[in-house]
Structure formats: structure tokens, C-alpha cells
Amino acid sequence: MRPRALVLAPMRGPAWARLCELAEVIYEPVSVRRPPRGYRAAELAARLEEEHARILITDGDEVGGPVLDLPLIAVACTRAEPVNVDVAAATARGIPVLCAPGRDADGIAELTLALLLAVNRRLLVADRDLRAGHTRDERERHRSWELAGRTFGIVGGGPSARAVTWRMKGLGMRVIAHGPEASRARPGIDRLIAEADVVSVHGAPVRDGGAIGTRGAFGIPGTGAVIGAAEFAAMKPGAIFINTARPEFHDAEALVGALKTGHLGGAALDHVPPDPHHPLLGMDNVVLTPGIGDGTYDTEVNHSRMICGDIVRLLGGEPPLHCANPEALGV
């Protein structure tokens, strides 16, 4: 008998079609299923039992406790890291946890490029002024420096950092980096911040001596910002700050202060402020997007290829290529 798979994430592409041939699929992507914010562990366990499913593919549902007490063949998270899965518990029960590293690297890199151009060339403000009837008399206030010959600093690492590197070099920018994958010859984060005309946060930022700051993004306490008031103050006058990674990696209160004083030239964040009256929403030199870095059809094709391909391998008795806990399989 074909195993049953409960699929709670959007899928597409040839690998997805192949999985549908090998497994009996119950397909309920986020756009059509309930609850819209994802299942809690008890709800998800009940849903799996109801469908007699032994394979789970999820995006952000809570996978732990009663879910992992079920006789599952595999749990798959379509994210780069299975942050919603209790990996240790899955390992203890011999359940492989699959993931999709780098699935959105190009999407994030393209968004980073778009955000940089939008902030540096004041595209949104210029569009608004033009629609309001202001034309040539407004050109001077939209004047900017060209990016060619400037320095783009990457804080962090991972696939998105690598994907953004060649794009910025294509603009003629010098790229420097500090992160888990940066060699010791590269500048430390303090030197990077001092040299870069653009500071862009990607992947998992690190700092010599550990994380800094005590407040997370949008003033949420206790998360520990990587880029705080001291770092914003050390940036070049007129520098641009971009964060397409996690919001807690920078201190939003400090960012607002640096923008209000005019020390920073602008900022771009792929995050949603929890407060509809947040100061960043009223600043002309800030561009905000609602977490759309991974919002491409190609991202879905990529995670489908990795996740479905690995499930097909498991069903065929082969080891998966993208497994967060290979020890669960005795590898």
C-alpha cells in the first residue's frame, strides 16, 4: 500500500508530481487549510491520526510531543531550518527530519538588490511625488550617489549571503563579509561596519565575543540585537542598513534614532512592525516589505525538489540528502 502523506505547505514541480505517484497525498497548503496560522501539536497529531498519515510535510506547524509519538516515516519542514520541529525528540524516536537549505537564497538576494535600489534612488518617494504632480522641480531632492565603487558589507552567512555577493559585484561594488563562513582574513564586524557604505544582514550574524545589545527588533526586549546603537553610530554617515534576515538581529529603536539624526542615509527591512504607528512607517528614507524574501514560485519549486526528492529516496531505501538529524537513520 502507498503511504499517506499530509502536506500542509505549498508544493509544485516535477519532484512533487513524483511524490504524488508514490504516496497517497492529502494536500492542504496554508492558503486553503484551517487554522490559518498553523496547527498546534495536539491538533496536528489528531489530524494525522484522522488521515492515517505517516509522512508530514509542513511549513510552520508545531511538530513535537504527540505528533512525534505517532509512527511517522518522516517529518519534513519546507524551511531552510526546521525551527518548528522538536528535532531532538524526533531523533530519539528514529524519525528523520527533512529540510530545504538555501531554498530561498536567490529570492532573498533579489529582494536585497531591489530594496537597496529603492532606498538609494528614493524610488518610492519619487513615484509618490510624480503621482502628486511634482516633476522636475523635485529632482534635486532625489539625487543620490551611484553604487558602483561603493562597499557592500555582509553581516552573517549562508546561501543568501553567497547569492547576494555576485549580484552586488555585478553592480561594481566591493563586497566584504563577516560571518560563520568568512575567512579570518576578512574584516571583523567592527571594521566591516566602519568601511561599508551598505550594511546588509543575512543568515546567522556573529560577532567577535558574542551577540550585542539587549533589545530586539521593534523594541522587543530579551532577544539580543546583533546591530545595536553602537554599531549604527559607527557606520559611515549616509550609510544604508538592510535586514532581510531575522528582525531580532537589529535594534529598531536604535535604528530609528540613527535615521532621525540623519546619520544613516536610509534603511530597508523585510519585516512587519507590530505597531501600525511605528516611527519607521512614517520615514521617507525607509522601505519596508512584509516578509516576502522567500515569496517566489521558485522557492516552492526548490523546497519541493529537496523535500519530495528526499522522501522518494527514503521510500526507496536510500539516505536523504537534506536531513537535519541523520543520526535518526543511523547515519
GROMACS .gro file of C-alpha atoms in nm:
model
  331
    1MET     CA    1   0.000   0.000   0.000
    2ARG     CA    2   0.113   0.354  -0.072
    3PRO     CA    3   0.189   0.555   0.246
    4ARG     CA    4  -0.036   0.852   0.317
    5ALA     CA    5   0.122   1.198   0.335
    6LEU     CA    6  -0.033   1.505   0.497
    7VAL     CA    7   0.108   1.805   0.311
    8LEU     CA    8   0.049   2.144   0.473
    9ALA     CA    9   0.286   2.355   0.263
   10PRO     CA   10   0.260   2.475  -0.100
   11MET     CA   11   0.436   2.241  -0.341
   12ARG     CA   12   0.499   2.239  -0.716
   13GLY     CA   13   0.726   2.096  -0.981
   14PRO     CA   14   0.836   1.753  -1.111
   15ALA     CA   15   0.953   1.619  -0.773
   16TRP     CA   16   0.611   1.694  -0.625
   17ALA     CA   17   0.444   1.509  -0.911
   18ARG     CA   18   0.670   1.210  -0.845
   19LEU     CA   19   0.579   1.204  -0.475
   20CYS     CA   20   0.211   1.209  -0.566
   21GLU     CA   21   0.270   0.893  -0.768
   22LEU     CA   22   0.439   0.710  -0.480
   23ALA     CA   23   0.223   0.830  -0.188
   24GLU     CA   24  -0.143   0.897  -0.125
   25VAL     CA   25  -0.140   1.272  -0.064
   26ILE     CA   26  -0.374   1.485   0.145
   27TYR     CA   27  -0.285   1.834   0.019
   28GLU     CA   28  -0.386   2.128   0.239
   29PRO     CA   29  -0.147   2.421   0.183
   30VAL     CA   30  -0.162   2.726   0.406
   31SER     CA   31  -0.382   2.918   0.162
   32VAL     CA   32  -0.672   2.673   0.197
   33ARG     CA   33  -0.637   2.496   0.531
   34ARG     CA   34  -0.751   2.585   0.881
   35PRO     CA   35  -0.634   2.708   1.125
   36PRO     CA   36  -0.461   2.968   0.904
   37ARG     CA   37  -0.174   3.027   1.149
   38GLY     CA   38  -0.089   2.661   1.170
   39TYR     CA   39  -0.169   2.364   1.388
   40ARG     CA   40  -0.061   2.329   1.748
   41ALA     CA   41   0.097   1.992   1.827
   42ALA     CA   42  -0.216   1.830   1.971
   43GLU     CA   43  -0.431   1.948   1.678
   44LEU     CA   44  -0.175   1.827   1.427
   45ALA     CA   45  -0.145   1.485   1.593
   46ALA     CA   46  -0.523   1.445   1.577
   47ARG     CA   47  -0.522   1.547   1.212
   48LEU     CA   48  -0.250   1.295   1.127
   49GLU     CA   49  -0.437   1.017   1.306
   50GLU     CA   50  -0.761   1.112   1.134
   51GLU     CA   51  -0.593   1.077   0.794
   52HIS     CA   52  -0.379   0.776   0.894
   53ALA     CA   53  -0.083   0.970   0.755
   54ARG     CA   54   0.272   0.853   0.815
   55ILE     CA   55   0.450   1.134   0.629
   56LEU     CA   56   0.418   1.500   0.729
   57ILE     CA   57   0.526   1.799   0.521
   58THR     CA   58   0.483   2.131   0.698
   59ASP     CA   59   0.599   2.490   0.690
   60GLY     CA   60   0.537   2.636   1.034
   61ASP     CA   61   0.308   2.400   1.225
   62GLU     CA   62   0.415   2.289   1.574
   63VAL     CA   63   0.578   1.947   1.545
   64GLY     CA   64   0.653   1.796   1.882
   65GLY     CA   65   0.508   1.594   2.169
   66PRO     CA   66   0.207   1.394   2.049
   67VAL     CA   67   0.298   1.437   1.682
   68LEU     CA   68   0.627   1.258   1.729
   69ASP     CA   69   0.461   0.981   1.931
   70LEU     CA   70   0.298   0.866   1.606
   71PRO     CA   71   0.463   0.603   1.382
   72LEU     CA   72   0.589   0.851   1.123
   73ILE     CA   73   0.817   0.763   0.835
   74ALA     CA   74   0.942   1.122   0.807
   75VAL     CA   75   0.874   1.480   0.904
   76ALA     CA   76   0.966   1.748   0.651
   77CYS     CA   77   0.986   2.122   0.707
   78THR     CA   78   1.000   2.330   0.390
   79ARG     CA   79   1.212   2.597   0.558
   80ALA     CA   80   1.589   2.619   0.549
   81GLU     CA   81   1.596   2.517   0.915
   82PRO     CA   82   1.325   2.307   1.085
   83VAL     CA   83   1.275   2.563   1.363
   84ASN     CA   84   0.918   2.445   1.426
   85VAL     CA   85   1.022   2.083   1.485
   86ASP     CA   86   1.149   1.925   1.808
   87VAL     CA   87   1.444   1.768   1.631
   88ALA     CA   88   1.588   1.608   1.945
   89ALA     CA   89   1.260   1.430   2.019
   90ALA     CA   90   1.232   1.318   1.657
   91THR     CA   91   1.585   1.179   1.669
   92ALA     CA   92   1.511   0.988   1.989
   93ARG     CA   93   1.216   0.825   1.811
   94GLY     CA   94   1.412   0.748   1.495
   95ILE     CA   95   1.214   0.992   1.279
   96PRO     CA   96   1.420   1.173   1.013
   97VAL     CA   97   1.357   1.548   0.989
   98LEU     CA   98   1.399   1.680   0.636
   99CYS     CA   99   1.450   2.047   0.544
  100ALA     CA  100   1.528   2.270   0.247
  101PRO     CA  101   1.850   2.468   0.300
  102GLY     CA  102   1.903   2.751   0.055
  103ARG     CA  103   1.556   2.719  -0.097
  104ASP     CA  104   1.505   3.098  -0.094
  105ALA     CA  105   1.863   3.219  -0.138
  106ASP     CA  106   1.809   3.374  -0.481
  107GLY     CA  107   1.473   3.522  -0.382
  108ILE     CA  108   1.626   3.692  -0.078
  109ALA     CA  109   1.924   3.812  -0.281
  110GLU     CA  110   1.698   3.962  -0.547
  111LEU     CA  111   1.487   4.134  -0.282
  112THR     CA  112   1.802   4.272  -0.118
  113LEU     CA  113   1.905   4.421  -0.451
  114ALA     CA  114   1.559   4.567  -0.506
  115LEU     CA  115   1.549   4.718  -0.157
  116LEU     CA  116   1.894   4.871  -0.197
  117LEU     CA  117   1.800   5.039  -0.525
  118ALA     CA  118   1.466   5.154  -0.384
  119VAL     CA  119   1.629   5.320  -0.083
  120ASN     CA  120   1.934   5.461  -0.258
  121ARG     CA  121   1.743   5.608  -0.553
  122ARG     CA  122   1.436   5.702  -0.343
  123LEU     CA  123   1.215   5.520  -0.590
  124LEU     CA  124   0.901   5.501  -0.377
  125VAL     CA  125   0.917   5.868  -0.281
  126ALA     CA  126   0.987   5.973  -0.641
  127ASP     CA  127   0.691   5.767  -0.762
  128ARG     CA  128   0.467   5.924  -0.498
  129ASP     CA  129   0.581   6.277  -0.588
  130LEU     CA  130   0.524   6.218  -0.958
  131ARG     CA  131   0.172   6.089  -0.896
  132ALA     CA  132   0.106   6.401  -0.687
  133GLY     CA  133   0.201   6.624  -0.981
  134HIS     CA  134   0.555   6.715  -0.873
  135THR     CA  135   0.803   6.661  -1.155
  136ARG     CA  136   1.122   6.845  -1.248
  137ASP     CA  137   1.113   7.082  -0.953
  138GLU     CA  138   1.155   6.779  -0.724
  139ARG     CA  139   1.453   6.620  -0.900
  140GLU     CA  140   1.719   6.770  -0.678
  141ARG     CA  141   1.589   6.615  -0.358
  142HIS     CA  142   1.602   6.271  -0.518
  143ARG     CA  143   1.967   6.299  -0.620
  144SER     CA  144   2.186   6.014  -0.492
  145TRP     CA  145   2.530   5.855  -0.516
  146GLU     CA  146   2.583   5.572  -0.762
  147LEU     CA  147   2.654   5.231  -0.612
  148ALA     CA  148   2.947   5.138  -0.839
  149GLY     CA  149   3.271   5.170  -0.647
  150ARG     CA  150   3.095   5.164  -0.307
  151THR     CA  151   3.141   4.893  -0.042
  152PHE     CA  152   2.869   4.640   0.039
  153GLY     CA  153   2.914   4.477   0.380
  154ILE     CA  154   2.752   4.141   0.456
  155VAL     CA  155   2.694   4.055   0.821
  156GLY     CA  156   2.620   3.687   0.854
  157GLY     CA  157   2.645   3.398   0.613
  158GLY     CA  158   2.463   3.118   0.442
  159PRO     CA  159   2.325   3.071   0.092
  160SER     CA  160   2.158   3.413   0.071
  161ALA     CA  161   2.487   3.585   0.156
  162ARG     CA  162   2.661   3.395  -0.122
  163ALA     CA  163   2.378   3.468  -0.365
  164VAL     CA  164   2.383   3.841  -0.293
  165THR     CA  165   2.763   3.865  -0.328
  166TRP     CA  166   2.784   3.817  -0.704
  167ARG     CA  167   2.483   4.042  -0.761
  168MET     CA  168   2.647   4.331  -0.578
  169LYS     CA  169   2.975   4.270  -0.754
  170GLY     CA  170   2.778   4.291  -1.077
  171LEU     CA  171   2.683   4.645  -0.979
  172GLY     CA  172   3.052   4.725  -0.946
  173MET     CA  173   3.051   4.721  -0.566
  174ARG     CA  174   3.329   4.594  -0.345
  175VAL     CA  175   3.191   4.320  -0.118
  176ILE     CA  176   3.324   4.243   0.230
  177ALA     CA  177   3.176   3.992   0.473
  178HIS     CA  178   3.182   3.879   0.833
  179GLY     CA  179   3.005   3.564   0.939
  180PRO     CA  180   3.037   3.193   1.006
  181GLU     CA  181   3.175   3.129   0.658
  182ALA     CA  182   3.407   3.433   0.635
  183SER     CA  183   3.777   3.361   0.647
  184ARG     CA  184   3.992   3.503   0.924
  185ALA     CA  185   4.147   3.736   0.669
  186ARG     CA  186   3.815   3.911   0.622
  187PRO     CA  187   3.735   4.214   0.836
  188GLY     CA  188   3.574   4.168   1.176
  189ILE     CA  189   3.229   4.312   1.221
  190ASP     CA  190   3.357   4.641   1.371
  191ARG     CA  191   3.589   4.701   1.076
  192LEU     CA  192   3.317   4.599   0.830
  193ILE     CA  193   3.070   4.844   0.981
  194ALA     CA  194   3.325   5.123   0.962
  195GLU     CA  195   3.413   5.055   0.596
  196ALA     CA  196   3.079   4.965   0.440
  197ASP     CA  197   2.855   5.209   0.259
  198VAL     CA  198   2.579   4.947   0.282
  199VAL     CA  199   2.545   4.704   0.575
  200SER     CA  200   2.322   4.405   0.496
  201VAL     CA  201   2.227   4.133   0.746
  202HIS     CA  202   2.195   3.777   0.616
  203GLY     CA  203   2.165   3.430   0.761
  204ALA     CA  204   2.317   3.395   1.105
  205PRO     CA  205   2.519   3.702   1.206
  206VAL     CA  206   2.801   3.655   1.454
  207ARG     CA  207   3.018   3.899   1.644
  208ASP     CA  208   3.360   3.852   1.797
  209GLY     CA  209   3.279   3.799   2.163
  210GLY     CA  210   2.911   3.718   2.106
  211ALA     CA  211   2.589   3.899   2.038
  212ILE     CA  212   2.546   4.258   2.145
  213GLY     CA  213   2.260   4.471   2.265
  214THR     CA  214   1.966   4.383   2.487
  215ARG     CA  215   1.667   4.469   2.271
  216GLY     CA  216   1.540   4.300   1.959
  217ALA     CA  217   1.369   4.438   1.653
  218PHE     CA  218   1.089   4.690   1.702
  219GLY     CA  219   1.186   4.726   2.068
  220ILE     CA  220   1.102   4.370   2.175
  221PRO     CA  221   1.312   4.306   2.487
  222GLY     CA  222   1.518   4.000   2.554
  223THR     CA  223   1.602   3.890   2.201
  224GLY     CA  224   1.952   4.039   2.185
  225ALA     CA  225   2.024   4.260   1.883
  226VAL     CA  226   2.333   4.198   1.673
  227ILE     CA  227   2.335   4.550   1.533
  228GLY     CA  228   2.267   4.800   1.810
  229ALA     CA  229   2.315   5.168   1.887
  230ALA     CA  230   2.695   5.147   1.897
  231GLU     CA  231   2.708   4.977   1.557
  232PHE     CA  232   2.471   5.226   1.393
  233ALA     CA  233   2.678   5.511   1.534
  234ALA     CA  234   2.996   5.354   1.393
  235MET     CA  235   2.857   5.330   1.040
  236LYS     CA  236   2.957   5.583   0.778
  237PRO     CA  237   2.749   5.900   0.760
  238GLY     CA  238   2.484   5.836   0.497
  239ALA     CA  239   2.522   5.456   0.509
  240ILE     CA  240   2.228   5.232   0.423
  241PHE     CA  241   2.118   4.947   0.651
  242ILE     CA  242   1.934   4.641   0.516
  243ASN     CA  243   1.796   4.343   0.708
  244THR     CA  244   1.628   4.064   0.511
  245ALA     CA  245   1.709   3.810   0.784
  246ARG     CA  246   1.551   3.788   1.127
  247PRO     CA  247   1.414   4.111   1.278
  248GLU     CA  248   1.575   4.043   1.617
  249PHE     CA  249   1.919   4.085   1.459
  250HIS     CA  250   1.893   4.464   1.488
  251ASP     CA  251   1.769   4.711   1.748
  252ALA     CA  252   1.484   4.901   1.582
  253GLU     CA  253   1.478   5.174   1.846
  254ALA     CA  254   1.844   5.248   1.779
  255LEU     CA  255   1.781   5.236   1.405
  256VAL     CA  256   1.503   5.493   1.434
  257GLY     CA  257   1.738   5.719   1.630
  258ALA     CA  258   2.015   5.691   1.370
  259LEU     CA  259   1.771   5.771   1.091
  260LYS     CA  260   1.614   6.066   1.273
  261THR     CA  261   1.951   6.231   1.333
  262GLY     CA  262   2.039   6.191   0.965
  263HIS     CA  263   2.344   5.981   1.045
  264LEU     CA  264   2.211   5.696   0.831
  265GLY     CA  265   2.100   5.763   0.477
  266GLY     CA  266   1.827   5.502   0.479
  267ALA     CA  267   1.713   5.156   0.575
  268ALA     CA  268   1.522   4.864   0.425
  269LEU     CA  269   1.364   4.583   0.626
  270ASP     CA  270   1.174   4.275   0.515
  271HIS     CA  271   0.974   4.276   0.839
  272VAL     CA  272   0.630   4.379   0.959
  273PRO     CA  273   0.624   4.626   1.251
  274PRO     CA  274   0.379   4.504   1.518
  275ASP     CA  275   0.268   4.860   1.581
  276PRO     CA  276   0.074   5.029   1.295
  277HIS     CA  277   0.205   5.363   1.424
  278HIS     CA  278   0.570   5.263   1.443
  279PRO     CA  279   0.805   5.554   1.355
  280LEU     CA  280   0.967   5.358   1.071
  281LEU     CA  281   0.637   5.359   0.882
  282GLY     CA  282   0.645   5.737   0.854
  283MET     CA  283   1.001   5.779   0.725
  284ASP     CA  284   1.065   5.858   0.358
  285ASN     CA  285   1.412   5.703   0.367
  286VAL     CA  286   1.283   5.364   0.487
  287VAL     CA  287   1.144   5.086   0.268
  288LEU     CA  288   0.951   4.804   0.436
  289THR     CA  289   0.825   4.477   0.290
  290PRO     CA  290   0.607   4.220   0.473
  291GLY     CA  291   0.845   3.924   0.490
  292ILE     CA  292   0.844   3.845   0.117
  293GLY     CA  293   1.206   3.737   0.077
  294ASP     CA  294   1.101   3.377   0.019
  295GLY     CA  295   0.783   3.472  -0.165
  296THR     CA  296   0.866   3.338  -0.510
  297TYR     CA  297   0.728   3.045  -0.706
  298ASP     CA  298   1.086   2.928  -0.749
  299THR     CA  299   1.120   2.894  -0.371
  300GLU     CA  300   0.829   2.649  -0.378
  301VAL     CA  301   0.988   2.457  -0.666
  302ASN     CA  302   1.319   2.446  -0.479
  303HIS     CA  303   1.182   2.316  -0.149
  304SER     CA  304   0.960   2.070  -0.337
  305ARG     CA  305   1.264   1.936  -0.520
  306MET     CA  306   1.461   1.887  -0.199
  307ILE     CA  307   1.181   1.763   0.027
  308CYS     CA  308   0.997   1.540  -0.219
  309GLY     CA  309   1.323   1.410  -0.361
  310ASP     CA  310   1.436   1.305  -0.014
  311ILE     CA  311   1.105   1.138   0.068
  312VAL     CA  312   1.129   0.943  -0.256
  313ARG     CA  313   1.480   0.838  -0.153
  314LEU     CA  314   1.358   0.725   0.187
  315LEU     CA  315   1.075   0.524   0.036
  316GLY     CA  316   1.332   0.362  -0.193
  317GLY     CA  317   1.562   0.272   0.094
  318GLU     CA  318   1.819   0.542   0.019
  319PRO     CA  319   1.950   0.805   0.264
  320PRO     CA  320   1.811   1.159   0.222
  321LEU     CA  321   2.035   1.445   0.113
  322HIS     CA  322   1.887   1.718   0.332
  323CYS     CA  323   1.832   1.570   0.675
  324ALA     CA  324   1.867   1.771   0.997
  325ASN     CA  325   1.921   1.458   1.206
  326PRO     CA  326   2.091   1.183   1.001
  327GLU     CA  327   2.165   1.003   1.328
  328ALA     CA  328   1.795   0.915   1.342
  329LEU     CA  329   1.865   0.683   1.049
  330GLY     CA  330   2.186   0.552   1.198
  331VAL     CA  331   2.396   0.753   0.952
   0.00000   0.00000   0.00000
